[in-house]
Amino acid sequence: MKKKKYIGLIVIVSLLTLILIGLIIHFLNKTPIVLYEYYINDNKVSVPGKHLVSYDCTNGVEISYDEKELTYTTNNLKTDSTCKLFFEENMYDYINILGYSNDSIKDNNKITRDNNGNSYYYGDTAKNNIYFNCSDYRDKNTCEVWKIITTEEDNDNRYIKILKSSNLEVLDKSNNLVLNKFSWNGVKEEGLSFENSSLYNLLVAGYYNSHNNYQYIDKDNNIHYLDFTNYGIKNDETRKMIIPKDYKVSKNTNINMSAIDFSRNEYTGSSLNLLVGLPNIRDYVLSMGSSCMDKNILNFNECDSNSYISINNGMWLMNVSSLDNTTVYRVLESKSINPVYPTIEYEVVPVLYIDGNLKIVSGDGSETNPYMIAY
């Protein structure tokens, strides 16, 4: 009995010894691996950036980076290690990297890509908030909050399209009240075009240049003297960031078209070279995401998705109806999109293109922590 027990112990010890030897051989022959973590402008992402500025590796591992080929190799790798790679990217690259990330990161940011490879935001919880039009870009308390609509590239130039998160307001010196609704055009006429409208003149001469005595004639032919000093673009530093660009408007704005048809036509539509614009139909329908793309524009109020674009009492769009060239499109709080006469007064939400080479220096794009930018 004792002999059998002794033999059993020998077998167990032998097996354990063989397992231990096997493990030792496995670990001696195992190629060590590196677990990479990627950070862009201090935000953790699922894909690497382009411009590596520093790294932090365990176990003394070193990184060699080829920025031209966008490849990196490890040195002094003796055991499994973790490397945190820190990249700094301009706004255009950073937002597109988010747009090409995994589904979890895209869903968290409410960002996706269109068929042209541009990244755009959607939904009422999108992390597309950005501090802009600041008196002092070192102090967020002097800034307005704007929304990033999309990235765009044109002849190797890179842009970010942004939208004011609240409608335009201005001091009316005529009665010392704040005016917040405007006509798209002062008169009803054929051949309407945004660049020739009275609203575009107000946005450029009044808003962009912070005119302190801009003359505005309302729909009842009353004259108002508007002071944009505290309501317009605040300084030349901000104006330097704004890029005049071709704003796309649909070639065919047939009211019987679906949202997806508008979206396609808008991208390839005619161009208006502008300094300041308005949202177009494409901007609005994409801000709802993809779930309502099959809906007819006139039935868009049936869309059950939400947008980051806030509408209180109707908002002007940039599109002229191609059916008669005498009406222009507006969006109501109910999400209805339809053309009306341009002399009606609705809210105005300025849209701008800014330089895609601007850097994001802080923030995560959320409402409580918008991106802060700088050159």
Tab-separated table of C-alpha atoms in Angstrom:
chain	number	residue	atom	x	y	z
A	1	MET	CA	0.000	0.000	0.000
A	2	LYS	CA	2.784	2.379	0.927
A	3	LYS	CA	4.623	1.425	-2.264
A	4	LYS	CA	1.583	2.324	-4.432
A	5	LYS	CA	1.234	5.623	-2.624
A	6	TYR	CA	4.901	6.363	-3.136
A	7	ILE	CA	4.661	5.555	-6.868
A	8	GLY	CA	1.604	7.848	-7.124
A	9	LEU	CA	3.512	10.738	-5.574
A	10	ILE	CA	6.393	10.167	-7.976
A	11	VAL	CA	3.966	10.333	-10.923
A	12	ILE	CA	2.370	13.545	-9.653
A	13	VAL	CA	5.743	15.182	-9.026
A	14	SER	CA	6.944	14.110	-12.470
A	15	LEU	CA	3.865	15.550	-14.120
A	16	LEU	CA	4.228	18.832	-12.251
A	17	THR	CA	7.894	18.953	-13.190
A	18	LEU	CA	7.074	18.392	-16.854
A	19	ILE	CA	4.389	21.099	-16.739
A	20	LEU	CA	6.831	23.498	-15.079
A	21	ILE	CA	9.512	22.732	-17.656
A	22	GLY	CA	6.954	23.257	-20.418
A	23	LEU	CA	5.943	26.601	-19.002
A	24	ILE	CA	9.546	27.689	-18.677
A	25	ILE	CA	10.264	26.698	-22.283
A	26	HIS	CA	7.086	28.505	-23.422
A	27	PHE	CA	7.998	31.738	-21.701
A	28	LEU	CA	11.615	31.529	-22.791
A	29	ASN	CA	10.559	31.136	-26.423
A	30	LYS	CA	7.566	33.510	-26.296
A	31	THR	CA	8.004	36.736	-28.231
A	32	PRO	CA	7.159	39.652	-25.937
A	33	ILE	CA	4.302	41.858	-27.101
A	34	VAL	CA	3.379	45.501	-26.652
A	35	LEU	CA	-0.104	46.695	-25.762
A	36	TYR	CA	-0.591	50.160	-27.286
A	37	GLU	CA	-2.843	52.870	-25.933
A	38	TYR	CA	-3.474	55.916	-28.147
A	39	TYR	CA	-4.090	59.467	-26.976
A	40	ILE	CA	-4.801	62.393	-29.279
A	41	ASN	CA	-4.672	65.818	-27.661
A	42	ASP	CA	-4.833	63.934	-24.329
A	43	ASN	CA	-8.074	62.149	-25.299
A	44	LYS	CA	-7.952	58.342	-25.406
A	45	VAL	CA	-8.975	56.970	-28.812
A	46	SER	CA	-8.996	53.582	-30.524
A	47	VAL	CA	-6.754	54.440	-33.479
A	48	PRO	CA	-3.345	56.136	-33.641
A	49	GLY	CA	-2.860	59.707	-34.785
A	50	LYS	CA	-0.297	60.999	-37.244
A	51	HIS	CA	1.974	63.281	-35.223
A	52	LEU	CA	3.599	61.486	-32.300
A	53	VAL	CA	4.960	63.918	-29.710
A	54	SER	CA	5.780	61.620	-26.774
A	55	TYR	CA	5.322	58.145	-25.369
A	56	ASP	CA	5.319	56.405	-22.008
A	57	CYS	CA	6.289	52.708	-21.986
A	58	THR	CA	6.728	50.243	-19.166
A	59	ASN	CA	9.856	48.119	-18.668
A	60	GLY	CA	12.181	50.585	-20.376
A	61	VAL	CA	10.770	50.027	-23.873
A	62	GLU	CA	11.618	52.725	-26.415
A	63	ILE	CA	9.724	53.784	-29.550
A	64	SER	CA	11.160	54.786	-32.935
A	65	TYR	CA	8.590	56.595	-35.112
A	66	ASP	CA	8.651	57.218	-38.854
A	67	GLU	CA	6.192	60.086	-39.358
A	68	LYS	CA	6.439	59.900	-43.143
A	69	GLU	CA	5.435	56.231	-43.248
A	70	LEU	CA	3.307	56.483	-40.073
A	71	THR	CA	5.025	53.411	-38.615
A	72	TYR	CA	6.770	52.799	-35.316
A	73	THR	CA	9.059	50.091	-33.984
A	74	THR	CA	10.000	49.069	-30.475
A	75	ASN	CA	13.466	48.882	-28.983
A	76	ASN	CA	14.642	47.135	-25.806
A	77	LEU	CA	11.537	44.944	-25.714
A	78	LYS	CA	12.326	42.045	-23.350
A	79	THR	CA	8.969	41.342	-21.759
A	80	ASP	CA	5.309	42.129	-22.322
A	81	SER	CA	4.876	45.858	-21.963
A	82	THR	CA	2.379	48.703	-22.348
A	83	CYS	CA	3.086	51.860	-24.328
A	84	LYS	CA	0.983	54.996	-24.236
A	85	LEU	CA	1.448	56.997	-27.445
A	86	PHE	CA	0.582	60.693	-27.324
A	87	PHE	CA	-0.282	62.472	-30.573
A	88	GLU	CA	-1.103	66.085	-31.303
A	89	GLU	CA	-3.404	66.712	-34.247
A	90	ASN	CA	-5.112	69.643	-35.876
A	91	MET	CA	-8.903	69.832	-35.721
A	92	TYR	CA	-9.472	68.357	-39.149
A	93	ASP	CA	-7.325	65.264	-38.552
A	94	TYR	CA	-8.557	64.794	-35.010
A	95	ILE	CA	-12.253	64.865	-35.920
A	96	ASN	CA	-11.695	62.540	-38.875
A	97	ILE	CA	-9.776	60.123	-36.656
A	98	LEU	CA	-12.815	60.027	-34.360
A	99	GLY	CA	-15.002	59.455	-37.418
A	100	TYR	CA	-12.863	56.447	-38.385
A	101	SER	CA	-12.708	54.996	-34.857
A	102	ASN	CA	-14.544	51.913	-33.616
A	103	ASP	CA	-18.307	51.905	-33.172
A	104	SER	CA	-18.098	52.500	-29.420
A	105	ILE	CA	-16.111	55.734	-29.785
A	106	LYS	CA	-18.214	56.916	-32.725
A	107	ASP	CA	-21.411	56.301	-30.783
A	108	ASN	CA	-20.035	58.027	-27.692
A	109	ASN	CA	-19.189	61.122	-29.738
A	110	LYS	CA	-22.229	60.811	-32.051
A	111	ILE	CA	-20.013	61.101	-35.107
A	112	THR	CA	-19.990	59.179	-38.376
A	113	ARG	CA	-18.853	59.536	-42.004
A	114	ASP	CA	-20.709	60.431	-45.169
A	115	ASN	CA	-20.168	58.833	-48.572
A	116	ASN	CA	-17.481	61.402	-49.384
A	117	GLY	CA	-15.300	60.487	-46.399
A	118	ASN	CA	-16.177	63.574	-44.357
A	119	SER	CA	-16.971	63.171	-40.670
A	120	TYR	CA	-20.175	64.740	-39.373
A	121	TYR	CA	-21.980	64.891	-36.035
A	122	TYR	CA	-25.581	64.016	-35.312
A	123	GLY	CA	-28.055	63.834	-32.425
A	124	ASP	CA	-28.801	66.069	-29.463
A	125	THR	CA	-25.983	64.576	-27.337
A	126	ALA	CA	-23.201	64.984	-29.919
A	127	LYS	CA	-19.792	65.897	-28.540
A	128	ASN	CA	-19.332	68.651	-31.099
A	129	ASN	CA	-19.192	71.685	-28.815
A	130	ILE	CA	-16.406	74.185	-29.355
A	131	TYR	CA	-15.472	77.477	-27.722
A	132	PHE	CA	-15.365	80.158	-30.403
A	133	ASN	CA	-15.630	83.917	-30.893
A	134	CYS	CA	-13.732	84.545	-27.663
A	135	SER	CA	-12.582	87.914	-26.408
A	136	ASP	CA	-9.578	86.047	-25.011
A	137	TYR	CA	-8.861	82.506	-26.235
A	138	ARG	CA	-7.018	81.792	-22.999
A	139	ASP	CA	-10.216	82.335	-21.005
A	140	LYS	CA	-13.225	80.162	-21.848
A	141	ASN	CA	-15.492	82.509	-19.912
A	142	THR	CA	-15.095	85.087	-22.696
A	143	CYS	CA	-16.224	82.645	-25.399
A	144	GLU	CA	-19.406	81.575	-27.122
A	145	VAL	CA	-20.196	77.897	-27.627
A	146	TRP	CA	-20.563	76.766	-31.243
A	147	LYS	CA	-21.262	73.354	-32.803
A	148	ILE	CA	-19.074	71.436	-35.251
A	149	ILE	CA	-21.151	70.303	-38.237
A	150	THR	CA	-18.641	68.469	-40.424
A	151	THR	CA	-15.143	68.301	-41.895
A	152	GLU	CA	-14.553	69.217	-45.530
A	153	GLU	CA	-11.572	69.108	-47.868
A	154	ASP	CA	-11.237	71.119	-51.057
A	155	ASN	CA	-8.103	71.123	-53.250
A	156	ASP	CA	-5.975	69.947	-50.310
A	157	ASN	CA	-7.384	72.724	-48.118
A	158	ARG	CA	-9.038	71.497	-44.953
A	159	TYR	CA	-11.980	73.111	-43.227
A	160	ILE	CA	-14.288	72.702	-40.270
A	161	LYS	CA	-17.879	73.818	-40.736
A	162	ILE	CA	-19.360	75.216	-37.519
A	163	LEU	CA	-22.695	76.621	-36.403
A	164	LYS	CA	-23.587	79.046	-33.616
A	165	SER	CA	-25.320	77.086	-30.866
A	166	SER	CA	-27.874	79.846	-30.304
A	167	ASN	CA	-29.715	82.108	-32.700
A	168	LEU	CA	-28.433	85.558	-33.616
A	169	GLU	CA	-29.406	88.453	-31.355
A	170	VAL	CA	-28.509	92.125	-31.596
A	171	LEU	CA	-29.240	95.334	-29.724
A	172	ASP	CA	-31.825	97.513	-31.463
A	173	LYS	CA	-30.774	101.066	-30.661
A	174	SER	CA	-34.140	102.338	-31.890
A	175	ASN	CA	-35.907	100.998	-28.794
A	176	ASN	CA	-33.054	99.576	-26.690
A	177	LEU	CA	-34.465	96.067	-27.060
A	178	VAL	CA	-32.820	92.890	-28.353
A	179	LEU	CA	-33.877	91.859	-31.849
A	180	ASN	CA	-33.766	88.123	-32.609
A	181	LYS	CA	-35.771	87.561	-35.809
A	182	PHE	CA	-34.975	88.751	-39.316
A	183	SER	CA	-36.280	88.537	-42.869
A	184	TRP	CA	-34.334	86.449	-45.386
A	185	ASN	CA	-34.858	89.184	-47.932
A	186	GLY	CA	-36.525	92.552	-47.671
A	187	VAL	CA	-38.762	92.117	-50.717
A	188	LYS	CA	-40.472	89.330	-52.650
A	189	GLU	CA	-38.748	88.935	-55.998
A	190	GLU	CA	-37.806	86.350	-58.572
A	191	GLY	CA	-34.308	84.962	-58.887
A	192	LEU	CA	-33.538	84.913	-55.171
A	193	SER	CA	-29.989	84.010	-54.196
A	194	PHE	CA	-28.514	84.101	-50.724
A	195	GLU	CA	-25.410	86.106	-51.665
A	196	ASN	CA	-27.676	88.915	-52.913
A	197	SER	CA	-30.129	88.787	-50.016
A	198	SER	CA	-30.594	91.441	-47.362
A	199	LEU	CA	-29.877	88.767	-44.723
A	200	TYR	CA	-26.425	88.035	-46.160
A	201	ASN	CA	-25.660	91.748	-46.107
A	202	LEU	CA	-26.722	91.893	-42.458
A	203	LEU	CA	-24.510	88.912	-41.603
A	204	VAL	CA	-21.417	90.341	-43.315
A	205	ALA	CA	-21.715	94.110	-42.881
A	206	GLY	CA	-23.420	93.907	-39.504
A	207	TYR	CA	-22.525	90.666	-37.721
A	208	TYR	CA	-19.081	89.807	-39.144
A	209	ASN	CA	-17.792	93.383	-38.923
A	210	SER	CA	-19.492	94.132	-35.578
A	211	HIS	CA	-21.128	97.264	-37.015
A	212	ASN	CA	-22.347	99.579	-34.250
A	213	ASN	CA	-25.040	101.315	-36.302
A	214	TYR	CA	-26.271	98.889	-38.970
A	215	GLN	CA	-29.512	99.941	-40.663
A	216	TYR	CA	-32.077	97.145	-40.912
A	217	ILE	CA	-35.518	97.470	-42.518
A	218	ASP	CA	-38.061	94.976	-41.192
A	219	LYS	CA	-41.000	93.367	-43.008
A	220	ASP	CA	-43.226	96.337	-42.141
A	221	ASN	CA	-40.658	98.799	-43.575
A	222	ASN	CA	-39.690	100.051	-40.118
A	223	ILE	CA	-36.050	101.176	-39.871
A	224	HIS	CA	-33.929	99.788	-37.029
A	225	TYR	CA	-30.388	100.793	-36.099
A	226	LEU	CA	-28.568	97.731	-34.838
A	227	ASP	CA	-25.492	97.654	-32.638
A	228	PHE	CA	-23.470	94.444	-33.123
A	229	THR	CA	-20.611	95.577	-30.861
A	230	ASN	CA	-21.384	92.957	-28.211
A	231	TYR	CA	-23.241	90.552	-30.504
A	232	GLY	CA	-21.024	90.138	-33.571
A	233	ILE	CA	-17.581	88.694	-34.286
A	234	LYS	CA	-15.500	90.031	-31.419
A	235	ASN	CA	-12.030	90.619	-32.829
A	236	ASP	CA	-9.551	90.160	-35.657
A	237	GLU	CA	-8.106	87.039	-34.016
A	238	THR	CA	-11.444	85.326	-34.593
A	239	ARG	CA	-11.805	86.755	-38.107
A	240	LYS	CA	-8.398	85.288	-38.935
A	241	MET	CA	-9.784	81.822	-38.162
A	242	ILE	CA	-12.755	82.263	-40.523
A	243	ILE	CA	-12.206	81.150	-44.116
A	244	PRO	CA	-14.269	82.439	-47.087
A	245	LYS	CA	-15.416	79.313	-48.862
A	246	ASP	CA	-17.846	77.838	-51.359
A	247	TYR	CA	-21.058	76.978	-49.537
A	248	LYS	CA	-22.978	74.191	-51.265
A	249	VAL	CA	-26.689	74.575	-51.990
A	250	SER	CA	-28.803	72.006	-53.781
A	251	LYS	CA	-29.325	72.352	-57.530
A	252	ASN	CA	-32.800	70.866	-57.151
A	253	THR	CA	-34.896	71.762	-54.134
A	254	ASN	CA	-38.065	69.945	-55.160
A	255	ILE	CA	-40.322	69.681	-52.125
A	256	ASN	CA	-41.191	66.083	-53.051
A	257	MET	CA	-37.608	64.877	-52.626
A	258	SER	CA	-36.538	62.663	-49.743
A	259	ALA	CA	-33.951	63.720	-47.190
A	260	ILE	CA	-31.320	61.414	-48.700
A	261	ASP	CA	-31.911	62.947	-52.147
A	262	PHE	CA	-31.440	66.412	-50.683
A	263	SER	CA	-28.280	65.233	-48.966
A	264	ARG	CA	-26.798	63.898	-52.220
A	265	ASN	CA	-27.795	66.918	-54.294
A	266	GLU	CA	-26.535	69.377	-51.708
A	267	TYR	CA	-23.012	68.012	-51.768
A	268	THR	CA	-22.744	68.248	-55.547
A	269	GLY	CA	-24.898	71.356	-55.848
A	270	SER	CA	-24.025	74.843	-56.953
A	271	SER	CA	-21.575	76.864	-54.876
A	272	LEU	CA	-21.814	80.291	-53.316
A	273	ASN	CA	-18.534	81.818	-52.211
A	274	LEU	CA	-19.438	83.378	-48.886
A	275	LEU	CA	-17.902	84.770	-45.735
A	276	VAL	CA	-20.830	83.827	-43.498
A	277	GLY	CA	-23.676	81.468	-44.281
A	278	LEU	CA	-26.681	79.650	-42.893
A	279	PRO	CA	-27.348	75.942	-42.456
A	280	ASN	CA	-28.489	74.241	-45.653
A	281	ILE	CA	-31.007	71.419	-45.834
A	282	ARG	CA	-28.212	68.841	-45.877
A	283	ASP	CA	-26.758	70.182	-42.626
A	284	TYR	CA	-30.110	69.886	-40.898
A	285	VAL	CA	-31.108	66.417	-42.111
A	286	LEU	CA	-27.646	64.966	-41.358
A	287	SER	CA	-27.799	66.444	-37.847
A	288	MET	CA	-30.626	63.951	-37.211
A	289	GLY	CA	-28.493	60.952	-38.172
A	290	SER	CA	-29.396	58.355	-40.773
A	291	SER	CA	-32.709	57.057	-39.424
A	292	CYS	CA	-34.904	59.609	-41.230
A	293	MET	CA	-33.140	59.767	-44.580
A	294	ASP	CA	-35.989	58.039	-46.402
A	295	LYS	CA	-38.573	60.603	-45.327
A	296	ASN	CA	-39.955	63.221	-47.666
A	297	ILE	CA	-38.848	66.731	-46.720
A	298	LEU	CA	-42.465	67.833	-46.260
A	299	ASN	CA	-42.978	64.941	-43.819
A	300	PHE	CA	-39.752	65.474	-41.913
A	301	ASN	CA	-41.762	66.431	-38.823
A	302	GLU	CA	-42.448	62.684	-38.507
A	303	CYS	CA	-38.761	62.040	-37.812
A	304	ASP	CA	-38.370	60.746	-34.265
A	305	SER	CA	-34.635	61.528	-34.054
A	306	ASN	CA	-33.251	64.688	-32.456
A	307	SER	CA	-30.732	67.257	-33.643
A	308	TYR	CA	-28.048	69.311	-31.920
A	309	ILE	CA	-29.429	72.334	-33.794
A	310	SER	CA	-31.718	74.199	-31.451
A	311	ILE	CA	-34.825	75.767	-32.998
A	312	ASN	CA	-37.234	77.856	-30.968
A	313	ASN	CA	-39.460	79.800	-33.350
A	314	GLY	CA	-38.432	78.751	-36.828
A	315	MET	CA	-34.992	79.021	-38.443
A	316	TRP	CA	-33.953	80.164	-41.905
A	317	LEU	CA	-32.035	77.844	-44.226
A	318	MET	CA	-29.919	78.974	-47.164
A	319	ASN	CA	-31.845	77.110	-49.880
A	320	VAL	CA	-34.046	78.808	-52.435
A	321	SER	CA	-36.940	76.746	-53.818
A	322	SER	CA	-36.261	75.801	-57.433
A	323	LEU	CA	-39.986	75.547	-58.140
A	324	ASP	CA	-40.507	79.299	-58.304
A	325	ASN	CA	-37.250	80.996	-57.162
A	326	THR	CA	-39.389	83.311	-55.015
A	327	THR	CA	-39.526	81.272	-51.799
A	328	VAL	CA	-36.832	79.993	-49.436
A	329	TYR	CA	-36.684	77.142	-46.962
A	330	ARG	CA	-37.161	77.334	-43.230
A	331	VAL	CA	-37.274	74.742	-40.412
A	332	LEU	CA	-39.832	74.896	-37.643
A	333	GLU	CA	-39.508	73.599	-34.094
A	334	SER	CA	-41.721	70.696	-35.196
A	335	LYS	CA	-38.917	69.719	-37.678
A	336	SER	CA	-41.081	70.669	-40.654
A	337	ILE	CA	-39.035	71.865	-43.651
A	338	ASN	CA	-40.821	73.871	-46.318
A	339	PRO	CA	-40.433	76.998	-48.481
A	340	VAL	CA	-42.048	80.332	-47.557
A	341	TYR	CA	-41.802	83.940	-48.693
A	342	PRO	CA	-38.482	85.570	-47.680
A	343	THR	CA	-40.081	88.624	-46.059
A	344	ILE	CA	-41.284	86.587	-43.059
A	345	GLU	CA	-39.072	86.926	-39.990
A	346	TYR	CA	-37.450	83.873	-38.396
A	347	GLU	CA	-34.429	83.125	-36.254
A	348	VAL	CA	-30.993	83.232	-37.872
A	349	VAL	CA	-28.173	80.828	-36.936
A	350	PRO	CA	-24.815	81.828	-38.496
A	351	VAL	CA	-22.624	79.157	-40.089
A	352	LEU	CA	-18.894	79.593	-40.734
A	353	TYR	CA	-15.952	77.664	-42.127
A	354	ILE	CA	-12.835	77.818	-39.983
A	355	ASP	CA	-9.284	76.720	-40.678
A	356	GLY	CA	-8.898	72.956	-40.226
A	357	ASN	CA	-5.279	73.484	-39.137
A	358	LEU	CA	-6.401	74.999	-35.845
A	359	LYS	CA	-5.352	72.919	-32.835
A	360	ILE	CA	-7.609	71.542	-30.128
A	361	VAL	CA	-5.750	72.396	-26.938
A	362	SER	CA	-8.265	71.138	-24.374
A	363	GLY	CA	-11.756	69.738	-23.894
A	364	ASP	CA	-13.635	66.659	-25.062
A	365	GLY	CA	-16.417	68.303	-27.055
A	366	SER	CA	-19.138	67.701	-24.471
A	367	GLU	CA	-21.530	70.433	-23.366
A	368	THR	CA	-19.717	70.697	-20.035
A	369	ASN	CA	-16.233	70.603	-21.561
A	370	PRO	CA	-16.214	72.072	-25.114
A	371	TYR	CA	-13.085	72.003	-27.231
A	372	MET	CA	-10.798	75.026	-26.873
A	373	ILE	CA	-8.880	75.908	-30.025
A	374	ALA	CA	-5.787	77.895	-30.970
A	375	TYR	CA	-3.301	78.286	-33.801
